[in-house]
Amino acid sequence: AQKVTQAQTEISVVEKEDVTLDCVYETRDTTYYLFWYKQPPSGELVFLIRRNSFDEQNEISGRYSWNFQKSTSSFNFTITASQVVDSAVYFCALRDTGGFKTIFGAGTRLFVKA
Amino acid sequence: GAVVSQHPSWVICKSGTSVKIECRSLDFQATTMFWYRQFPKQSLMLMATSNEGSKATYEQGVEKDKFLINHASLTLSTLTVTSAHPEDSSFYICSAQTGGRADTQYFGPGTRLTVL
């Protein structure tokens, strides 16, 4: 069965600190897709990244970076030099090729204090 | 690109009435749309998957007679909450994707439903 675990319920950091959000997933499929979404207080989900299971290259986009490790079934997200505007709930999600369903983790609420 | 809209953004209704929520893909054709429900401080729970022109597939535990989904065109899906009750109060979010399983889902801004 598919499962996404985000063990960190809430994280609080001070502005300019680096922060890593953890994501561990479970799937029996060899082909699958992983996603990160940001949900600010307004509620609208913002797509951040999609990674397929065959691409283990880490990715960097500005202050954001992602570390995908199949050996540990993890897809962690790091924000460098955090800013107050980064305060939001971040969801990790998994979709396998068995269907269209995307399974979301419980989310990690990030508070960045000025 | 890849914009999904929802209308209304919030709605308050009396218990026993029905509420319709629209989800539109504005700049792409969505062969598949999804409806999620999110309670405060919780994750998104998939309610149903709908493909244009066919009946929606509901997740286990979701009452299809209570949550009516119509995906009439490639750009519009509607969710009707029938005979709403206070426990139906929630944040309803739709998403859309163009086709294949590899496609990214794009989410609407959500509709906050409050049933009095």
mmCIF file of N, CA and C in Angstrom, chain A:
data_model
loop_
_atom_site.group_PDB
_atom_site.id
_atom_site.type_symbol
_atom_site.label_atom_id
_atom_site.label_comp_id
_atom_site.label_asym_id
_atom_site.label_seq_id
_atom_site.Cartn_x
_atom_site.Cartn_y
_atom_site.Cartn_z
ATOM 1 N N ALA A 1 0.840 -1.203 0.000
ATOM 2 C CA ALA A 1 0.000 0.000 0.000
ATOM 3 C C ALA A 1 0.871 1.248 0.000
ATOM 4 N N GLN A 2 0.315 2.288 -0.579
ATOM 5 C CA GLN A 2 1.045 3.542 -0.611
ATOM 6 C C GLN A 2 0.886 4.292 0.706
ATOM 7 N N LYS A 3 1.954 4.960 1.081
ATOM 8 C CA LYS A 3 1.889 5.741 2.312
ATOM 9 C C LYS A 3 2.947 6.832 2.258
ATOM 10 N N VAL A 4 2.607 7.981 2.781
ATOM 11 C CA VAL A 4 3.569 9.073 2.876
ATOM 12 C C VAL A 4 3.596 9.542 4.326
ATOM 13 N N THR A 5 4.776 9.594 4.890
ATOM 14 C CA THR A 5 4.923 9.976 6.288
ATOM 15 C C THR A 5 5.742 11.255 6.410
ATOM 16 N N GLN A 6 5.138 12.235 7.012
ATOM 17 C CA GLN A 6 5.847 13.466 7.353
ATOM 18 C C GLN A 6 5.815 13.541 8.879
ATOM 19 N N ALA A 7 6.880 13.102 9.468
ATOM 20 C CA ALA A 7 6.896 12.934 10.923
ATOM 21 C C ALA A 7 6.884 14.254 11.683
ATOM 22 N N GLN A 8 7.369 15.298 11.048
ATOM 23 C CA GLN A 8 7.424 16.601 11.723
ATOM 24 C C GLN A 8 6.077 17.301 11.562
ATOM 25 N N THR A 9 5.388 17.465 12.658
ATOM 26 C CA THR A 9 4.079 18.121 12.602
ATOM 27 C C THR A 9 4.246 19.627 12.455
ATOM 28 N N GLU A 10 5.101 20.190 13.277
ATOM 29 C CA GLU A 10 5.354 21.626 13.234
ATOM 30 C C GLU A 10 6.844 21.886 13.434
ATOM 31 N N ILE A 11 7.328 22.869 12.724
ATOM 32 C CA ILE A 11 8.723 23.301 12.900
ATOM 33 C C ILE A 11 8.711 24.809 13.027
ATOM 34 N N SER A 12 9.470 25.304 13.963
ATOM 35 C CA SER A 12 9.584 26.745 14.139
ATOM 36 C C SER A 12 11.052 27.136 14.041
ATOM 37 N N VAL A 13 11.350 28.089 13.182
ATOM 38 C CA VAL A 13 12.728 28.554 13.013
ATOM 39 C C VAL A 13 12.730 30.071 13.015
ATOM 40 N N VAL A 14 13.915 30.604 13.170
ATOM 41 C CA VAL A 14 14.099 32.046 13.084
ATOM 42 C C VAL A 14 14.572 32.368 11.674
ATOM 43 N N GLU A 15 14.142 33.476 11.183
ATOM 44 C CA GLU A 15 14.499 33.891 9.832
ATOM 45 C C GLU A 15 16.003 33.727 9.597
ATOM 46 N N LYS A 16 16.328 33.287 8.396
ATOM 47 C CA LYS A 16 17.692 33.069 7.907
ATOM 48 C C LYS A 16 18.238 31.707 8.301
ATOM 49 N N GLU A 17 17.549 30.988 9.134
ATOM 50 C CA GLU A 17 17.981 29.631 9.440
ATOM 51 C C GLU A 17 17.632 28.712 8.278
ATOM 52 N N ASP A 18 18.404 27.638 8.146
ATOM 53 C CA ASP A 18 18.072 26.608 7.184
ATOM 54 C C ASP A 18 17.141 25.596 7.873
ATOM 55 N N VAL A 19 16.240 25.023 7.098
ATOM 56 C CA VAL A 19 15.318 24.052 7.682
ATOM 57 C C VAL A 19 15.068 22.921 6.683
ATOM 58 N N THR A 20 15.019 21.703 7.181
ATOM 59 C CA THR A 20 14.756 20.544 6.332
ATOM 60 C C THR A 20 13.464 19.874 6.756
ATOM 61 N N LEU A 21 12.614 19.653 5.787
ATOM 62 C CA LEU A 21 11.350 18.968 6.027
ATOM 63 C C LEU A 21 11.486 17.537 5.519
ATOM 64 N N ASP A 22 11.171 16.604 6.373
ATOM 65 C CA ASP A 22 11.372 15.202 6.033
ATOM 66 C C ASP A 22 10.135 14.578 5.384
ATOM 67 N N CYS A 23 10.386 13.644 4.487
ATOM 68 C CA CYS A 23 9.300 12.908 3.843
ATOM 69 C C CYS A 23 9.787 11.486 3.585
ATOM 70 N N VAL A 24 9.053 10.524 4.080
ATOM 71 C CA VAL A 24 9.362 9.121 3.837
ATOM 72 C C VAL A 24 8.135 8.487 3.196
ATOM 73 N N TYR A 25 8.357 7.692 2.185
ATOM 74 C CA TYR A 25 7.224 7.132 1.464
ATOM 75 C C TYR A 25 7.317 5.615 1.366
ATOM 76 N N GLU A 26 6.188 5.003 1.085
ATOM 77 C CA GLU A 26 6.132 3.563 0.877
ATOM 78 C C GLU A 26 5.321 3.280 -0.373
ATOM 79 N N THR A 27 5.853 2.436 -1.224
ATOM 80 C CA THR A 27 5.115 1.994 -2.395
ATOM 81 C C THR A 27 5.726 0.702 -2.899
ATOM 82 N N ARG A 28 4.921 -0.117 -3.530
ATOM 83 C CA ARG A 28 5.435 -1.367 -4.098
ATOM 84 C C ARG A 28 5.854 -1.166 -5.550
ATOM 85 N N ASP A 29 5.449 -0.052 -6.127
ATOM 86 C CA ASP A 29 5.755 0.187 -7.529
ATOM 87 C C ASP A 29 7.210 0.587 -7.720
ATOM 88 N N THR A 30 7.720 0.249 -8.886
ATOM 89 C CA THR A 30 9.074 0.685 -9.214
ATOM 90 C C THR A 30 9.054 2.034 -9.924
ATOM 91 N N THR A 31 7.897 2.362 -10.489
ATOM 92 C CA THR A 31 7.743 3.662 -11.142
ATOM 93 C C THR A 31 6.704 4.468 -10.370
ATOM 94 N N TYR A 32 7.101 5.617 -9.944
ATOM 95 C CA TYR A 32 6.180 6.454 -9.165
ATOM 96 C C TYR A 32 6.673 7.893 -9.235
ATOM 97 N N TYR A 33 5.834 8.784 -8.736
ATOM 98 C CA TYR A 33 6.142 10.207 -8.767
ATOM 99 C C TYR A 33 5.983 10.792 -7.376
ATOM 100 N N LEU A 34 6.894 11.669 -7.055
ATOM 101 C CA LEU A 34 6.871 12.346 -5.769
ATOM 102 C C LEU A 34 6.702 13.842 -5.986
ATOM 103 N N PHE A 35 5.978 14.461 -5.078
ATOM 104 C CA PHE A 35 5.673 15.881 -5.203
ATOM 105 C C PHE A 35 5.844 16.574 -3.860
ATOM 106 N N TRP A 36 6.113 17.862 -3.946
ATOM 107 C CA TRP A 36 5.998 18.740 -2.782
ATOM 108 C C TRP A 36 5.079 19.891 -3.169
ATOM 109 N N TYR A 37 4.174 20.199 -2.234
ATOM 110 C CA TYR A 37 3.272 21.330 -2.404
ATOM 111 C C TYR A 37 3.370 22.226 -1.170
ATOM 112 N N LYS A 38 3.152 23.504 -1.394
ATOM 113 C CA LYS A 38 3.115 24.478 -0.302
ATOM 114 C C LYS A 38 1.682 24.981 -0.166
ATOM 115 N N GLN A 39 1.197 25.050 1.062
ATOM 116 C CA GLN A 39 -0.135 25.593 1.306
ATOM 117 C C GLN A 39 -0.014 26.776 2.274
ATOM 118 N N PRO A 40 0.003 27.989 1.740
ATOM 119 C CA PRO A 40 0.072 29.175 2.609
ATOM 120 C C PRO A 40 -1.250 29.379 3.334
ATOM 121 N N PRO A 41 -1.306 30.336 4.239
ATOM 122 C CA PRO A 41 -2.554 30.560 4.993
ATOM 123 C C PRO A 41 -3.786 30.797 4.113
ATOM 124 N N SER A 42 -3.583 31.269 2.914
ATOM 125 C CA SER A 42 -4.727 31.492 2.018
ATOM 126 C C SER A 42 -5.411 30.190 1.630
ATOM 127 N N GLY A 43 -4.702 29.081 1.732
ATOM 128 C CA GLY A 43 -5.295 27.776 1.474
ATOM 129 C C GLY A 43 -4.969 27.174 0.120
ATOM 130 N N GLU A 44 -4.550 27.974 -0.824
ATOM 131 C CA GLU A 44 -4.312 27.440 -2.159
ATOM 132 C C GLU A 44 -3.008 26.657 -2.211
ATOM 133 N N LEU A 45 -3.063 25.474 -2.730
ATOM 134 C CA LEU A 45 -1.875 24.631 -2.844
ATOM 135 C C LEU A 45 -1.004 25.108 -4.001
ATOM 136 N N VAL A 46 0.263 25.256 -3.723
ATOM 137 C CA VAL A 46 1.212 25.697 -4.735
ATOM 138 C C VAL A 46 2.163 24.548 -5.042
ATOM 139 N N PHE A 47 2.232 24.177 -6.312
ATOM 140 C CA PHE A 47 3.117 23.099 -6.737
ATOM 141 C C PHE A 47 4.565 23.573 -6.635
ATOM 142 N N LEU A 48 5.422 22.751 -6.038
ATOM 143 C CA LEU A 48 6.839 23.096 -5.907
ATOM 144 C C LEU A 48 7.723 22.239 -6.798
ATOM 145 N N ILE A 49 7.519 20.931 -6.766
ATOM 146 C CA ILE A 49 8.399 20.064 -7.528
ATOM 147 C C ILE A 49 7.737 18.721 -7.771
ATOM 148 N N ARG A 50 8.109 18.100 -8.885
ATOM 149 C CA ARG A 50 7.748 16.720 -9.181
ATOM 150 C C ARG A 50 9.027 15.960 -9.526
ATOM 151 N N ARG A 51 9.127 14.776 -8.996
ATOM 152 C CA ARG A 51 10.295 13.952 -9.271
ATOM 153 C C ARG A 51 9.825 12.542 -9.581
ATOM 154 N N ASN A 52 10.329 11.940 -10.665
ATOM 155 C CA ASN A 52 9.963 10.557 -10.924
ATOM 156 C C ASN A 52 10.991 9.619 -10.313
ATOM 157 N N SER A 53 10.606 8.388 -10.150
ATOM 158 C CA SER A 53 11.414 7.440 -9.380
ATOM 159 C C SER A 53 12.733 7.082 -10.043
ATOM 160 N N PHE A 54 12.872 7.389 -11.325
ATOM 161 C CA PHE A 54 14.105 7.051 -12.016
ATOM 162 C C PHE A 54 15.130 8.180 -11.995
ATOM 163 N N ASP A 55 14.723 9.279 -11.430
ATOM 164 C CA ASP A 55 15.600 10.436 -11.409
ATOM 165 C C ASP A 55 15.978 10.762 -9.981
ATOM 166 N N GLU A 56 17.145 10.299 -9.578
ATOM 167 C CA GLU A 56 17.567 10.525 -8.196
ATOM 168 C C GLU A 56 18.453 11.741 -8.035
ATOM 169 N N GLN A 57 18.582 12.501 -9.076
ATOM 170 C CA GLN A 57 19.389 13.714 -8.958
ATOM 171 C C GLN A 57 18.738 14.682 -8.002
ATOM 172 N N ASN A 58 19.554 15.262 -7.175
ATOM 173 C CA ASN A 58 19.038 16.304 -6.300
ATOM 174 C C ASN A 58 18.771 17.555 -7.118
ATOM 175 N N GLU A 59 17.847 18.336 -6.634
ATOM 176 C CA GLU A 59 17.481 19.534 -7.393
ATOM 177 C C GLU A 59 17.533 20.756 -6.495
ATOM 178 N N ILE A 60 17.972 21.842 -7.102
ATOM 179 C CA ILE A 60 18.033 23.113 -6.383
ATOM 180 C C ILE A 60 17.279 24.154 -7.197
ATOM 181 N N SER A 61 16.438 24.908 -6.512
ATOM 182 C CA SER A 61 15.718 25.988 -7.156
ATOM 183 C C SER A 61 15.731 27.173 -6.203
ATOM 184 N N GLY A 62 16.651 28.069 -6.439
ATOM 185 C CA GLY A 62 16.774 29.218 -5.546
ATOM 186 C C GLY A 62 17.155 28.780 -4.146
ATOM 187 N N ARG A 63 16.316 29.118 -3.187
ATOM 188 C CA ARG A 63 16.604 28.740 -1.794
ATOM 189 C C ARG A 63 16.093 27.342 -1.461
ATOM 190 N N TYR A 64 15.422 26.723 -2.419
ATOM 191 C CA TYR A 64 14.836 25.403 -2.190
ATOM 192 C C TYR A 64 15.738 24.324 -2.769
ATOM 193 N N SER A 65 15.836 23.226 -2.073
ATOM 194 C CA SER A 65 16.535 22.070 -2.620
ATOM 195 C C SER A 65 15.859 20.799 -2.136
ATOM 196 N N TRP A 66 15.995 19.772 -2.944
ATOM 197 C CA TRP A 66 15.357 18.510 -2.624
ATOM 198 C C TRP A 66 16.385 17.380 -2.713
ATOM 199 N N ASN A 67 16.306 16.459 -1.768
ATOM 200 C CA ASN A 67 17.206 15.320 -1.710
ATOM 201 C C ASN A 67 16.372 14.047 -1.805
ATOM 202 N N PHE A 68 16.494 13.359 -2.932
ATOM 203 C CA PHE A 68 15.721 12.145 -3.176
ATOM 204 C C PHE A 68 16.655 10.949 -3.009
ATOM 205 N N GLN A 69 16.340 10.057 -2.102
ATOM 206 C CA GLN A 69 17.146 8.864 -1.892
ATOM 207 C C GLN A 69 16.239 7.639 -1.886
ATOM 208 N N LYS A 70 16.319 6.870 -2.959
ATOM 209 C CA LYS A 70 15.486 5.667 -3.059
ATOM 210 C C LYS A 70 15.885 4.634 -2.021
ATOM 211 N N SER A 71 17.155 4.590 -1.676
ATOM 212 C CA SER A 71 17.621 3.573 -0.727
ATOM 213 C C SER A 71 16.933 3.698 0.630
ATOM 214 N N THR A 72 16.563 4.910 0.981
ATOM 215 C CA THR A 72 15.892 5.132 2.261
ATOM 216 C C THR A 72 14.437 5.568 2.062
ATOM 217 N N SER A 73 13.974 5.545 0.802
ATOM 218 C CA SER A 73 12.600 5.969 0.478
ATOM 219 C C SER A 73 12.302 7.338 1.074
ATOM 220 N N SER A 74 13.199 8.249 0.848
ATOM 221 C CA SER A 74 13.003 9.585 1.401
ATOM 222 C C SER A 74 13.096 10.652 0.309
ATOM 223 N N PHE A 75 12.378 11.709 0.513
ATOM 224 C CA PHE A 75 12.374 12.834 -0.437
ATOM 225 C C PHE A 75 12.273 14.094 0.401
ATOM 226 N N ASN A 76 13.422 14.513 0.925
ATOM 227 C CA ASN A 76 13.462 15.627 1.865
ATOM 228 C C ASN A 76 13.611 16.964 1.165
ATOM 229 N N PHE A 77 13.099 17.974 1.812
ATOM 230 C CA PHE A 77 13.020 19.319 1.253
ATOM 231 C C PHE A 77 13.723 20.285 2.201
ATOM 232 N N THR A 78 14.668 21.035 1.660
ATOM 233 C CA THR A 78 15.414 21.985 2.478
ATOM 234 C C THR A 78 15.203 23.409 1.979
ATOM 235 N N ILE A 79 14.905 24.280 2.913
ATOM 236 C CA ILE A 79 14.820 25.705 2.617
ATOM 237 C C ILE A 79 16.037 26.363 3.252
ATOM 238 N N THR A 80 16.806 27.029 2.435
ATOM 239 C CA THR A 80 18.013 27.711 2.911
ATOM 240 C C THR A 80 17.683 29.167 3.198
ATOM 241 N N ALA A 81 18.233 29.677 4.253
ATOM 242 C CA ALA A 81 18.018 31.087 4.624
ATOM 243 C C ALA A 81 16.527 31.404 4.627
ATOM 244 N N SER A 82 15.806 30.742 5.488
ATOM 245 C CA SER A 82 14.350 30.851 5.506
ATOM 246 C C SER A 82 13.893 32.302 5.691
ATOM 247 N N GLN A 83 12.703 32.557 5.156
ATOM 248 C CA GLN A 83 12.107 33.880 5.254
ATOM 249 C C GLN A 83 10.700 33.741 5.835
ATOM 250 N N VAL A 84 10.194 34.832 6.356
ATOM 251 C CA VAL A 84 8.855 34.807 6.956
ATOM 252 C C VAL A 84 7.812 34.327 5.955
ATOM 253 N N VAL A 85 7.999 34.674 4.691
ATOM 254 C CA VAL A 85 7.039 34.279 3.653
ATOM 255 C C VAL A 85 7.034 32.782 3.400
ATOM 256 N N ASP A 86 8.017 32.089 3.947
ATOM 257 C CA ASP A 86 8.044 30.629 3.801
ATOM 258 C C ASP A 86 7.087 29.955 4.781
ATOM 259 N N SER A 87 6.560 30.704 5.708
ATOM 260 C CA SER A 87 5.623 30.130 6.690
ATOM 261 C C SER A 87 4.402 29.582 5.958
ATOM 262 N N ALA A 88 4.174 28.308 6.141
ATOM 263 C CA ALA A 88 3.087 27.624 5.426
ATOM 264 C C ALA A 88 3.062 26.176 5.889
ATOM 265 N N VAL A 89 2.103 25.440 5.341
ATOM 266 C CA VAL A 89 2.102 23.995 5.524
ATOM 267 C C VAL A 89 2.651 23.382 4.247
ATOM 268 N N TYR A 90 3.557 22.452 4.401
ATOM 269 C CA TYR A 90 4.176 21.817 3.250
ATOM 270 C C TYR A 90 3.765 20.349 3.216
ATOM 271 N N PHE A 91 3.285 19.937 2.043
ATOM 272 C CA PHE A 91 2.840 18.558 1.870
ATOM 273 C C PHE A 91 3.751 17.836 0.892
ATOM 274 N N CYS A 92 4.108 16.626 1.277
ATOM 275 C CA CYS A 92 4.797 15.704 0.387
ATOM 276 C C CYS A 92 3.731 14.745 -0.135
ATOM 277 N N ALA A 93 3.826 14.352 -1.397
ATOM 278 C CA ALA A 93 2.792 13.495 -1.976
ATOM 279 C C ALA A 93 3.415 12.462 -2.908
ATOM 280 N N LEU A 94 2.698 11.371 -3.089
ATOM 281 C CA LEU A 94 3.179 10.242 -3.886
ATOM 282 C C LEU A 94 2.084 9.780 -4.840
ATOM 283 N N ARG A 95 2.464 9.529 -6.064
ATOM 284 C CA ARG A 95 1.542 8.907 -7.000
ATOM 285 C C ARG A 95 2.265 7.766 -7.692
ATOM 286 N N ASP A 96 1.642 6.605 -7.732
ATOM 287 C CA ASP A 96 2.272 5.506 -8.459
ATOM 288 C C ASP A 96 1.591 5.334 -9.812
ATOM 289 N N THR A 97 2.071 4.425 -10.593
ATOM 290 C CA THR A 97 1.531 4.262 -11.943
ATOM 291 C C THR A 97 0.352 3.315 -11.973
ATOM 292 N N GLY A 98 -0.040 2.842 -10.794
ATOM 293 C CA GLY A 98 -1.197 1.960 -10.735
ATOM 294 C C GLY A 98 -2.504 2.695 -10.881
ATOM 295 N N GLY A 99 -2.475 3.982 -10.698
ATOM 296 C CA GLY A 99 -3.711 4.750 -10.785
ATOM 297 C C GLY A 99 -3.421 6.225 -10.789
ATOM 298 N N PHE A 100 -4.470 6.985 -10.746
ATOM 299 C CA PHE A 100 -4.297 8.420 -10.768
ATOM 300 C C PHE A 100 -4.203 9.029 -9.382
ATOM 301 N N LYS A 101 -4.382 8.223 -8.372
ATOM 302 C CA LYS A 101 -4.468 8.776 -7.034
ATOM 303 C C LYS A 101 -3.143 9.356 -6.582
ATOM 304 N N THR A 102 -3.220 10.508 -5.943
ATOM 305 C CA THR A 102 -2.066 11.104 -5.288
ATOM 306 C C THR A 102 -2.313 11.040 -3.794
ATOM 307 N N ILE A 103 -1.397 10.437 -3.094
ATOM 308 C CA ILE A 103 -1.526 10.290 -1.645
ATOM 309 C C ILE A 103 -0.689 11.364 -0.967
ATOM 310 N N PHE A 104 -1.309 12.089 -0.065
ATOM 311 C CA PHE A 104 -0.624 13.176 0.617
ATOM 312 C C PHE A 104 -0.179 12.745 2.011
ATOM 313 N N GLY A 105 0.955 13.294 2.416
ATOM 314 C CA GLY A 105 1.367 13.149 3.801
ATOM 315 C C GLY A 105 0.530 14.072 4.674
ATOM 316 N N ALA A 106 0.746 13.983 5.956
ATOM 317 C CA ALA A 106 -0.047 14.778 6.906
ATOM 318 C C ALA A 106 0.313 16.252 6.873
ATOM 319 N N GLY A 107 1.447 16.562 6.302
ATOM 320 C CA GLY A 107 1.867 17.962 6.211
ATOM 321 C C GLY A 107 2.755 18.379 7.371
ATOM 322 N N THR A 108 3.635 19.316 7.097
ATOM 323 C CA THR A 108 4.479 19.916 8.135
ATOM 324 C C THR A 108 4.211 21.408 8.142
ATOM 325 N N ARG A 109 3.828 21.906 9.297
ATOM 326 C CA ARG A 109 3.552 23.342 9.424
ATOM 327 C C ARG A 109 4.853 24.046 9.810
ATOM 328 N N LEU A 110 5.286 24.948 8.964
ATOM 329 C CA LEU A 110 6.527 25.685 9.199
ATOM 330 C C LEU A 110 6.225 27.108 9.623
ATOM 331 N N PHE A 111 6.777 27.489 10.757
ATOM 332 C CA PHE A 111 6.686 28.869 11.222
ATOM 333 C C PHE A 111 8.080 29.483 11.126
ATOM 334 N N VAL A 112 8.166 30.579 10.418
ATOM 335 C CA VAL A 112 9.435 31.303 10.338
ATOM 336 C C VAL A 112 9.243 32.653 11.034
ATOM 337 N N LYS A 113 9.988 32.840 12.107
ATOM 338 C CA LYS A 113 9.831 34.064 12.893
ATOM 339 C C LYS A 113 10.856 35.097 12.466
ATOM 340 N N ALA A 114 10.423 36.334 12.448
ATOM 341 C CA ALA A 114 11.323 37.434 12.066
ATOM 342 C C ALA A 114 12.354 37.695 13.157
#
